[in-house]
Coordinates of C-alpha atoms and ligand atoms in Angstrom, one line a residue:
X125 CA 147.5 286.5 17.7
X126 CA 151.2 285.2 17.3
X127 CA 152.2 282.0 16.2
X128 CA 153.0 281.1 20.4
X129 CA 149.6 282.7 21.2
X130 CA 149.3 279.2 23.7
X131 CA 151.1 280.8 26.8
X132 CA 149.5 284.5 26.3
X133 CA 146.2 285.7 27.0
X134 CA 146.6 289.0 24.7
X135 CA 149.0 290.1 22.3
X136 CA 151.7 293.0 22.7
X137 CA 151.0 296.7 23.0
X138 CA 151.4 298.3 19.6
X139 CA 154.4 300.3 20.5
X140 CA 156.2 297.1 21.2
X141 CA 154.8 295.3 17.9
X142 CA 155.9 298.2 16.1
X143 CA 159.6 298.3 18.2
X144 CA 160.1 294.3 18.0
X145 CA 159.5 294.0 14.6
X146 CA 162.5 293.8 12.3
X147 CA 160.5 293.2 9.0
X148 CA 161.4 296.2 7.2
X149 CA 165.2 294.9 7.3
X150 CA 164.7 291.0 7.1
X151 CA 162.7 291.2 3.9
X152 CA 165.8 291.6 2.4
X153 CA 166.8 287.9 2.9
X154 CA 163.3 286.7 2.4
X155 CA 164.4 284.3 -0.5
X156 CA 167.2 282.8 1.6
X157 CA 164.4 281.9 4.2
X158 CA 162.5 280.5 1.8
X159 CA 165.6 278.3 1.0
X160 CA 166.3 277.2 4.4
X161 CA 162.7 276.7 4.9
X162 CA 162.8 274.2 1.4
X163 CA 165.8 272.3 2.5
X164 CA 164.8 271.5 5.8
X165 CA 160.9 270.4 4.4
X166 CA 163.2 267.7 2.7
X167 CA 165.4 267.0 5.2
X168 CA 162.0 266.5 8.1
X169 CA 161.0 263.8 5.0
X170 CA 163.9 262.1 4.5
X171 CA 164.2 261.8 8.1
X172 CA 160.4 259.9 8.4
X173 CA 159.2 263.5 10.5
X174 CA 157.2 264.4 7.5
X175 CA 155.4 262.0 4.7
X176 CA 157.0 262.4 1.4
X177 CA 153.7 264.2 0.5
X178 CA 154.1 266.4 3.0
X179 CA 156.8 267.3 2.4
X180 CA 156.1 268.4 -1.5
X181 CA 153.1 270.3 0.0
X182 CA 154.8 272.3 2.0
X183 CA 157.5 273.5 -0.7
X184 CA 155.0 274.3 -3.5
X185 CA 153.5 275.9 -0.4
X186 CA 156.9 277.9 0.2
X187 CA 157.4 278.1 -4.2
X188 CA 153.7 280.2 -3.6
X189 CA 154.9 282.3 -0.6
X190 CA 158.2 283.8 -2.3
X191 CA 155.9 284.3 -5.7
X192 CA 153.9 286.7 -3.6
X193 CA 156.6 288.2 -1.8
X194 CA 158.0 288.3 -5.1
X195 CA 155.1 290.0 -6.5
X196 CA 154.3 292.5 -3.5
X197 CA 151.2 290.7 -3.3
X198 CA 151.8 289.4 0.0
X199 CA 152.9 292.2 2.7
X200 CA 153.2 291.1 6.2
X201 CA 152.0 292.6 9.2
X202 CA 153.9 294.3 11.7
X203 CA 153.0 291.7 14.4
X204 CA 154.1 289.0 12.4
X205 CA 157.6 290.4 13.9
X206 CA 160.1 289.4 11.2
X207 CA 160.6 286.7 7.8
X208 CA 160.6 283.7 9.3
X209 CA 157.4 284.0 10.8
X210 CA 155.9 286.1 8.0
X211 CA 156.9 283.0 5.6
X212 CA 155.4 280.0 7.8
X213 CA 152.3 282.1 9.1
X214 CA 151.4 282.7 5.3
X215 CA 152.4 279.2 4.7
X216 CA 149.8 277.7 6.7
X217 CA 147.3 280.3 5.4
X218 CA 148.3 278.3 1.6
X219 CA 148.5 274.9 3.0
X220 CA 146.7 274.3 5.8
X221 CA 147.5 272.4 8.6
X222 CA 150.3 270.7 7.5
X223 CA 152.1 273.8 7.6
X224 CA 152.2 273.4 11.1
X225 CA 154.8 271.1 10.8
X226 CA 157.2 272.6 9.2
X227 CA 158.7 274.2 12.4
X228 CA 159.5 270.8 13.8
X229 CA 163.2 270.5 14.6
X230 CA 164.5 274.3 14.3
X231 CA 163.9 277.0 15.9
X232 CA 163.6 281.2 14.8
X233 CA 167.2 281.0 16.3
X234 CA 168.8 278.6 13.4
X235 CA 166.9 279.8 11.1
X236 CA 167.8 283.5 11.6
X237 CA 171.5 282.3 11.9
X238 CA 171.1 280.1 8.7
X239 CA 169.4 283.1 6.4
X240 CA 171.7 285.4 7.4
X241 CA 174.6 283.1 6.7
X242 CA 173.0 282.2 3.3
X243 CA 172.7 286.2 2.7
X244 CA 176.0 287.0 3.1
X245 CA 177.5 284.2 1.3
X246 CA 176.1 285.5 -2.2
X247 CA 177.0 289.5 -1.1
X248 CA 180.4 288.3 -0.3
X249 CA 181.0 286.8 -3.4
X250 CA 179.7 289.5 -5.4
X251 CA 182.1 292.2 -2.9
X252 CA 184.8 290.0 -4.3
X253 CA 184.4 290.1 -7.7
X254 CA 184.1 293.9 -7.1
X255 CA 187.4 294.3 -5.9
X256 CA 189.0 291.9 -8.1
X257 CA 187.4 294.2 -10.7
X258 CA 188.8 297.3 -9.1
X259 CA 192.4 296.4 -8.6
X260 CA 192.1 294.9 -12.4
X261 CA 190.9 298.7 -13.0
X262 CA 193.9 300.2 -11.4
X263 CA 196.1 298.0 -13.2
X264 CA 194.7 299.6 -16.7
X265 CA 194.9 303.0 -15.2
X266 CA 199.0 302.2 -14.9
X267 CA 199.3 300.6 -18.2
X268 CA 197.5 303.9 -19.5
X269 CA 199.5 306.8 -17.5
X270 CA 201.7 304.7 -15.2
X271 CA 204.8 306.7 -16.6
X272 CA 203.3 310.4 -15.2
X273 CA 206.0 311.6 -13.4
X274 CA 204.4 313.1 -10.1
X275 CA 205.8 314.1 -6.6
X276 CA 205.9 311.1 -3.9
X277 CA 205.0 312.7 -0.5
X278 CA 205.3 312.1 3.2
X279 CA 203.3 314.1 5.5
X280 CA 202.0 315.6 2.3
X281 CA 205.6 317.5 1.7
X282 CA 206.9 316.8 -1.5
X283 CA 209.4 313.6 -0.9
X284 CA 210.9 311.9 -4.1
X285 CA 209.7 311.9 -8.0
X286 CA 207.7 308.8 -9.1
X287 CA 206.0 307.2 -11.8
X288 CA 202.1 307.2 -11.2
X289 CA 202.0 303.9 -11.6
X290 CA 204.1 302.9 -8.4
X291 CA 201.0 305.1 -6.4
X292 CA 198.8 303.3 -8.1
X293 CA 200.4 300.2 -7.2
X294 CA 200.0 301.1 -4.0
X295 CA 196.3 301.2 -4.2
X296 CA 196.0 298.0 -5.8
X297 CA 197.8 296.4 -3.6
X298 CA 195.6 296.7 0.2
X299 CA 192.1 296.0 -2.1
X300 CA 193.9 292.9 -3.2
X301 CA 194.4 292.3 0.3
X302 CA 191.1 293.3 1.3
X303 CA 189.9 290.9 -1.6
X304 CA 191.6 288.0 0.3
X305 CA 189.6 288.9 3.6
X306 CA 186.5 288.9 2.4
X307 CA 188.1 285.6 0.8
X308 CA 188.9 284.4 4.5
X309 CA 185.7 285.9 5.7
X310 CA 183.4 283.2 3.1
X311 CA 185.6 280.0 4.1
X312 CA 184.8 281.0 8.2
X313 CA 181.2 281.2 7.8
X314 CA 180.9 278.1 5.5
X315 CA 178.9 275.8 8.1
X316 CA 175.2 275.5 8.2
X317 CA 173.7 276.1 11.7
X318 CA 169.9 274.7 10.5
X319 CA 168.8 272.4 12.8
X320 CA 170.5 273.0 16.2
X321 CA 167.2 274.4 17.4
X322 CA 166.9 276.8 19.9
X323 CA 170.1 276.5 21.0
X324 CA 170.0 272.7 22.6
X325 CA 169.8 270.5 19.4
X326 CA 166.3 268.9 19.0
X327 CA 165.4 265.0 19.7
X328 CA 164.2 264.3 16.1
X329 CA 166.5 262.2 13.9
X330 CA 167.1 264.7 11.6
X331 CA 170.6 264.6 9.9
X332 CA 172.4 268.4 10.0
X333 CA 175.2 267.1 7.8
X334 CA 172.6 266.5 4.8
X335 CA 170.5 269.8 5.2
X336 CA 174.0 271.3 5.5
X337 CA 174.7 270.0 1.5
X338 CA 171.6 270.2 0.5
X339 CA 172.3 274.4 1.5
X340 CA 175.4 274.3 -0.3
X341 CA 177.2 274.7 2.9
X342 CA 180.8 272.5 3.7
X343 CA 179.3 270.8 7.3
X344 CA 177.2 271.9 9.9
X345 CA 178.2 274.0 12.7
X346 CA 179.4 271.9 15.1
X347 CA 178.1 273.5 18.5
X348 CA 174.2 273.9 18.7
X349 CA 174.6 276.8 21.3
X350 CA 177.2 278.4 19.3
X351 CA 175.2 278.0 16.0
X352 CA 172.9 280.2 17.2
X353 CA 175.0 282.6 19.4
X354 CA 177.9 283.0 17.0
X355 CA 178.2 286.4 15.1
X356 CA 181.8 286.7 14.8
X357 CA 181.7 285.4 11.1
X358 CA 179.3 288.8 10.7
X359 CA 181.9 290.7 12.4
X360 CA 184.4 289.6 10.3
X361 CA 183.0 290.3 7.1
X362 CA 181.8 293.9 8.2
X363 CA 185.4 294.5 9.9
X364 CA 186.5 293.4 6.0
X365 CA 184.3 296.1 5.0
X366 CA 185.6 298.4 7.5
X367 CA 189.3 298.2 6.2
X368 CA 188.1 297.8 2.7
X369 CA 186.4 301.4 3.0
X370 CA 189.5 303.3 4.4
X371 CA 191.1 302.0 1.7
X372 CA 188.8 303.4 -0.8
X373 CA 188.5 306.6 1.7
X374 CA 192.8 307.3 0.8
X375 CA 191.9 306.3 -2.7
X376 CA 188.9 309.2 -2.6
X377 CA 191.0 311.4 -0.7
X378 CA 193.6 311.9 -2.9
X379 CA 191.4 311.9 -5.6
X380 CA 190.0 315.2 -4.2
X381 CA 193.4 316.3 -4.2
X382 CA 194.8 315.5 -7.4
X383 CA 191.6 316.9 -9.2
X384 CA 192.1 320.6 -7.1
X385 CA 193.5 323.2 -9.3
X386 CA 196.5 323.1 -6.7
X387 CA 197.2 319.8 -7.7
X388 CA 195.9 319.5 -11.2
X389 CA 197.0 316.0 -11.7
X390 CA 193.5 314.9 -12.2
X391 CA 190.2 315.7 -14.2
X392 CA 187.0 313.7 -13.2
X393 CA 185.2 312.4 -15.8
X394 CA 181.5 314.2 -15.9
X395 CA 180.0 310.9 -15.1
X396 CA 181.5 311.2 -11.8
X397 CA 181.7 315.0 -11.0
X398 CA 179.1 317.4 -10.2
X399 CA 178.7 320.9 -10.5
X400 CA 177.4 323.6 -8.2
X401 CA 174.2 325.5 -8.3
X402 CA 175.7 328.7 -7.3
X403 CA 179.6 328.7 -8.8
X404 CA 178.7 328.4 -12.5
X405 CA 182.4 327.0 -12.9
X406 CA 182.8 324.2 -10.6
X407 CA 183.4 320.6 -11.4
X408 CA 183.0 318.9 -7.9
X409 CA 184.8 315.3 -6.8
X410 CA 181.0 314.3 -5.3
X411 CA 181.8 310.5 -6.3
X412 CA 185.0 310.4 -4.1
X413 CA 183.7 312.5 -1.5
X414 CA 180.8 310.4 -1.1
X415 CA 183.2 307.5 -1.1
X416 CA 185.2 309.1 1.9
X417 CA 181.7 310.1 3.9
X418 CA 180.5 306.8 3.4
X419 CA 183.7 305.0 5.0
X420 CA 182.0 306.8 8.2
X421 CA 179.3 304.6 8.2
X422 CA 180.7 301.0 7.4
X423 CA 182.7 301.9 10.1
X424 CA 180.0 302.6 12.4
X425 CA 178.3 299.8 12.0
X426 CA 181.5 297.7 12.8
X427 CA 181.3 299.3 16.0
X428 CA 177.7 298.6 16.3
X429 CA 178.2 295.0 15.7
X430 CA 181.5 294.8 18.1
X431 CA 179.3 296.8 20.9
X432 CA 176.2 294.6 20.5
X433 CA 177.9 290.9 20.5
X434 CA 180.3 291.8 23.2
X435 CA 178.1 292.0 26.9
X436 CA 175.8 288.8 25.4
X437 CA 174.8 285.8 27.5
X438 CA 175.0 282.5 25.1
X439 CA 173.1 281.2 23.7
X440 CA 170.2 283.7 21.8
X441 CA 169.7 287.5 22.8
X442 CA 167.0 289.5 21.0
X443 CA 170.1 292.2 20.5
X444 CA 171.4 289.8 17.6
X445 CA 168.3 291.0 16.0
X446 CA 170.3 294.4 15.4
X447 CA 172.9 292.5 13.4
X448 CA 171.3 292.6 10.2
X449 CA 170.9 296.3 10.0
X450 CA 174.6 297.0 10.4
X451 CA 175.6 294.1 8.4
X452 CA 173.1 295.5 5.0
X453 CA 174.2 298.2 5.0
X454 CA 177.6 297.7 5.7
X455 CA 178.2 295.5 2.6
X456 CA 175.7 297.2 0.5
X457 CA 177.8 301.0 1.0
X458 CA 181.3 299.0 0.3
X459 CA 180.0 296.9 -2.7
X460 CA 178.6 300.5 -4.4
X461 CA 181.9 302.4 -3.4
X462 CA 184.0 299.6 -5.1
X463 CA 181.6 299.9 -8.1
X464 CA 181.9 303.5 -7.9
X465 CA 185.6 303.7 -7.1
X466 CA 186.3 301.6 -10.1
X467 CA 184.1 303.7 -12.4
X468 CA 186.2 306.7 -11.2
X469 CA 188.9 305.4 -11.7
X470 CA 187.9 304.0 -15.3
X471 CA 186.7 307.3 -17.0
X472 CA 189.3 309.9 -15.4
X473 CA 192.1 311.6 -17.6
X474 CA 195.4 312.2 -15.8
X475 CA 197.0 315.7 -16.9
X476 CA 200.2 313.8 -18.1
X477 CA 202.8 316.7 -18.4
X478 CA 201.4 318.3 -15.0
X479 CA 205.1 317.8 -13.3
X480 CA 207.1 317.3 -16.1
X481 CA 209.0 320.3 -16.0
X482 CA 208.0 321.5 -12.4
X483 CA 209.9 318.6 -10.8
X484 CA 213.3 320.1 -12.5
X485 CA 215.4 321.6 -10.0
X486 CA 212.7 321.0 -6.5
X487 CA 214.3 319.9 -3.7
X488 CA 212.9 316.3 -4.1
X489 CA 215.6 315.9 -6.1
X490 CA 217.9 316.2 -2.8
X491 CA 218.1 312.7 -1.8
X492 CA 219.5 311.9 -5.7
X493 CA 222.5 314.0 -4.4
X494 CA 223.5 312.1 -1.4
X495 CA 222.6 308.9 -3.3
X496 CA 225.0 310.0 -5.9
X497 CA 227.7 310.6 -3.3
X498 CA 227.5 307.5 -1.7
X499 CA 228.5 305.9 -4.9
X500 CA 231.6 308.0 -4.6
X501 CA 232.3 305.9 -1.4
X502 CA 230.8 308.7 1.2
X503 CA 228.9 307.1 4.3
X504 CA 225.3 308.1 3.9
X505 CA 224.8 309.6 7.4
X506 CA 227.8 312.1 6.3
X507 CA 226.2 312.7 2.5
X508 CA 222.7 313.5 4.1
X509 CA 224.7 316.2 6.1
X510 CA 226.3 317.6 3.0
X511 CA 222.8 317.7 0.7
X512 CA 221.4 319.3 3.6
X513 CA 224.0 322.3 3.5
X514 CA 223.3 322.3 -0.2
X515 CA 219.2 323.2 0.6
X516 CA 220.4 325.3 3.0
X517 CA 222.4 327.5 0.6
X518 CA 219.7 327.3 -2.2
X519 CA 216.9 328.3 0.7
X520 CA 218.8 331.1 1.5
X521 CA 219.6 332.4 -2.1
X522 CA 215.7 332.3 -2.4
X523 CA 216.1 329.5 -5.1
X524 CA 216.5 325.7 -5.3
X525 CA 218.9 323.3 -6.8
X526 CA 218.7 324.4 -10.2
X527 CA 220.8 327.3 -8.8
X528 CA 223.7 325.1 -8.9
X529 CA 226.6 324.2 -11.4
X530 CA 229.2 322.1 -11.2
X531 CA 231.8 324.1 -9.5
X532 CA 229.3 325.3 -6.4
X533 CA 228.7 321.7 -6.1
X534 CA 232.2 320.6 -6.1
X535 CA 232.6 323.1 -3.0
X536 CA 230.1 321.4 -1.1
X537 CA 232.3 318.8 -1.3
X538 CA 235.7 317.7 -3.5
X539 CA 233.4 314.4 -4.1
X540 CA 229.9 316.0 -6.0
X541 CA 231.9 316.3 -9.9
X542 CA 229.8 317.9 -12.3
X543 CA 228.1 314.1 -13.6
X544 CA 226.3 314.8 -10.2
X545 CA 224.2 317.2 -12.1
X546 CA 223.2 314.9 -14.5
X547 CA 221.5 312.7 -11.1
X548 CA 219.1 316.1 -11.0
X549 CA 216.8 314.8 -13.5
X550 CA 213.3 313.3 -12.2
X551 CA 212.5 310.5 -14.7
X552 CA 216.5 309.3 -14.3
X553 CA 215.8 309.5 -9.9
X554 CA 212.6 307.4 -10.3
X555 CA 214.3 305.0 -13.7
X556 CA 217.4 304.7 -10.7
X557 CA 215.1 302.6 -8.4
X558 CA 214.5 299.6 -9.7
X559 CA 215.1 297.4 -6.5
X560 CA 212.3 295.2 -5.9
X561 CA 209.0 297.2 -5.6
X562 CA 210.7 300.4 -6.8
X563 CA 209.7 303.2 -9.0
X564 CA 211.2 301.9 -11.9
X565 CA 209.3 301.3 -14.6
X566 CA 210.5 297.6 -14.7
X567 CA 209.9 297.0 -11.0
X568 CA 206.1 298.6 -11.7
X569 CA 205.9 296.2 -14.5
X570 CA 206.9 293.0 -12.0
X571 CA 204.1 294.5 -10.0
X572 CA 201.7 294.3 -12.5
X573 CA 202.5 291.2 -14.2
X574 CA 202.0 289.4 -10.8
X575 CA 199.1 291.3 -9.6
X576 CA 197.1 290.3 -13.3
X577 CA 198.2 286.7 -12.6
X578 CA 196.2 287.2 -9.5
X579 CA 193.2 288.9 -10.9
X580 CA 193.1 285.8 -12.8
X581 CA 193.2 283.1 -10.3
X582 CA 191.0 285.2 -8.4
X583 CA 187.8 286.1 -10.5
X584 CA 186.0 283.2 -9.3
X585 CA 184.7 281.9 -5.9
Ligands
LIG188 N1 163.4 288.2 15.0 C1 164.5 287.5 15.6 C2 165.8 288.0 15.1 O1 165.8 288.5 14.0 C3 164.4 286.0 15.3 C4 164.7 285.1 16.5 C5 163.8 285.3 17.5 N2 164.0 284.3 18.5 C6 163.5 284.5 19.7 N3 163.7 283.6 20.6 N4 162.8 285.6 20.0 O2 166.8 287.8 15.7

């Protein structure tokens, strides 16, 4: 029978044991149940609810209950319906009687809201440190190769020359932001819902603030009700995830790109490529394609957690107990793509001459033109019309600008002299830009110095 076999003469059907119980996903966050469980055994003692004794019964009890769940030599039944039930049926089983008491002043509702909490607090650190890592990873890849000259594109049409390491910049820079989320996302959820009960408080003189410490949480939550109905903090975390992953799904895409013979910027180290069992010669991007596929399903299980919270009554639904699922699995994929971003990242080699030469002369060169004629005093709006009668011509001649010299360009317009030429040079367009967050190699280098003094601050929270 269950542990509220009083009001019920039998127990469930088996079909609804087996649909109501969320074990397989809760024993995940068995040792943060423990936890909770230990901390509030103390706080019931300090609060006269429980003899001192009692007290240290029932947490060797709880020490012997996460040995065996430890060990695998405790497996809990179906009908037990999740962890927290699981822990304090086989509590009592240890202890006797006085494990009865332990569920004095809480409720599964704070407790479910507390383990959870307690779970996500050590993931979200650790998806931190990850991206901390990561960006600190892109930053070696554009001290390496940063000075690769490759195309820029918009709308994947060849734009402007750059240095790598601006691209890669501009990598770094949203998983940096997407650090400082999951940053945002710990601070909201640091309050400790133990002890508001069901959802009503409880009229035992238990004090939350000190089971709140004793947790390693900043205060309680204020609101009993909202301690247990609240699941925007596990929104906010899996909608960090969410953003994080698209992020990592542009990094993987372009990876695919850049390591296609089209492209040919890019080889993928073996640990991260794959072959085919059919086409002796491939070398597949599986790593970054997995990356991408998996973005699909963090995603997903923001959706699932946005759908699930937003039709809910306060205070406790049984729906919450879908939470969990979606918010696993949602940190567990990002925290292994950042880990396996990173690796990418870390082993590839970058065919530095790839665009060397084949930038000379391509119409990405274009803007460098009007650029140069608006130093000659020309408004912009009338260069742009100029360069474009210039790609016209070299369109039509079946060539590009390498087809002119210094006389066709000077009747284009009495303005373009023949130094103009010396603008058609990739490295010099992309060395031109050194505004703030430019090409340039010294604008790449600000990036980097500031972006390494905040891997630094960052690497702990
Ligand atoms: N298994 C439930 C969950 O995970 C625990 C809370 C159950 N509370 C209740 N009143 N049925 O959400």
């Amino acid at each position: 029978m269950a542990l509220w076999d009083g009001r019920f003469a039998q127990s469930p059907a088996d079909d609804m044991i087996a649909f109501s119980c969320s074990l397989d996903t809760d024993l995940q966050m068995w040792r943060e149940d423990i936890e909770g469980s230990r901390a509030h055994a103390t706080e019931l003692a300090r609060a006269g609810i429980l003899t001192p004794q009692e007290a240290n019964v029932l947490r060797d009890g709880l020490d012997r209950v996460a040995a065996e769940l430890s060990s695998g030599a405790y497996v809990p039944e179906d009908s037990l319906e999740d962890i927290h039930m699981a822990v304090e049926a086989r509590l009592i089983a240890l202890v006797g009687d006085v494990g009865k008491k332990l569920h004095t002043a809480r409720s599964r509702n704070d407790q479910v809201a507390t383990d959870v909490r307690l779970w996500m607090r050590a993931r979200l650190q650790a998806l931190h440190a990850a991206l901390v890592e990561l960006v600190g990873v892109l930053l070696d890849r554009v001290d390496r190769d940063g000075e690769t000259l490759i195309p820029g594109f918009t709308h994947l049409q060849r734009g402007q020359p750059i240095l790598l390491g601006h691209h890669l910049l501009a990598h770094a820079w949203p998983i940096q932001r997407d650090a400082q989320r999951v940053y945002d996302a710990l601070k909201r959820l640091d309050a400790c819902p133990l002890g508001a009960g069901a959802m009503a408080g409880t009229p035992h003189p238990i004090d939350r603030a000190r089971t709140a410490e004793a947790l390693g949480f900043s205060a309680p939550v204020p609101n009993a009700m909202d301690a247990v109905a609240a699941r925007d903090h596990v929104i906010e975390a899996v909608s960090a995830c969410a953003i994080a992953m698209t992020h990592l799904s542009r990094q993987a895409e372009e990876l695919v790109l850049w390591s296609s013979a089209e492209f040919g910027l890019v080889r993928l180290s073996e640990d991260y490529a794959t072959g085919s069992s059919i086409m002796p010669q491939k070398r597949n991007p599986d790593a970054p394609e997995l990356v991408r596929g998996k973005a699909g399903r963090v995603i997903g299980a923001l959706t699932t957690l946005l759908i699930m919270v937003k039709g809910l009554p306060l205070a406790y639904n049984r729906d919450l107990q879908e939470d969990r699922q979606a918010l696993f699995d949602a940190v567990q994929t990002t925290v292994r793509s950042v880990h396996i971003t990173a690796g990418v990242w870390r082993t590839l080699t970058i065919e530095r001459a790839r665009y060397a030469e084949a930038l000379q002369g391509d119409f990405l060169l274009a803007t460098e033109l009007a650029d140069y004629l608006v130093t000659q005093g020309v408004p912009f709006r009338d260069a742009h019309h100029v360069v474009g009668c210039i790609v016209a011509w070299c369109e039509e001649q079946g060539g590009d600008l390498s087809l002119l010299d210094a006389q066709r360009l000077t009747s284009f317009h009495p303005a373009l002299g023949a130094d103009a030429l010396a603008w058609l040079d990739p490295r010099g367009a992309a060395a031109r830009r050194r505004s703030l967050g430019g090409t340039a190699p010294e604008a790449i280098e600000a990036q980097v110095q500031q972006l390494r003094a905040w891997c630094r601050g960052a690497a702990v929270v």
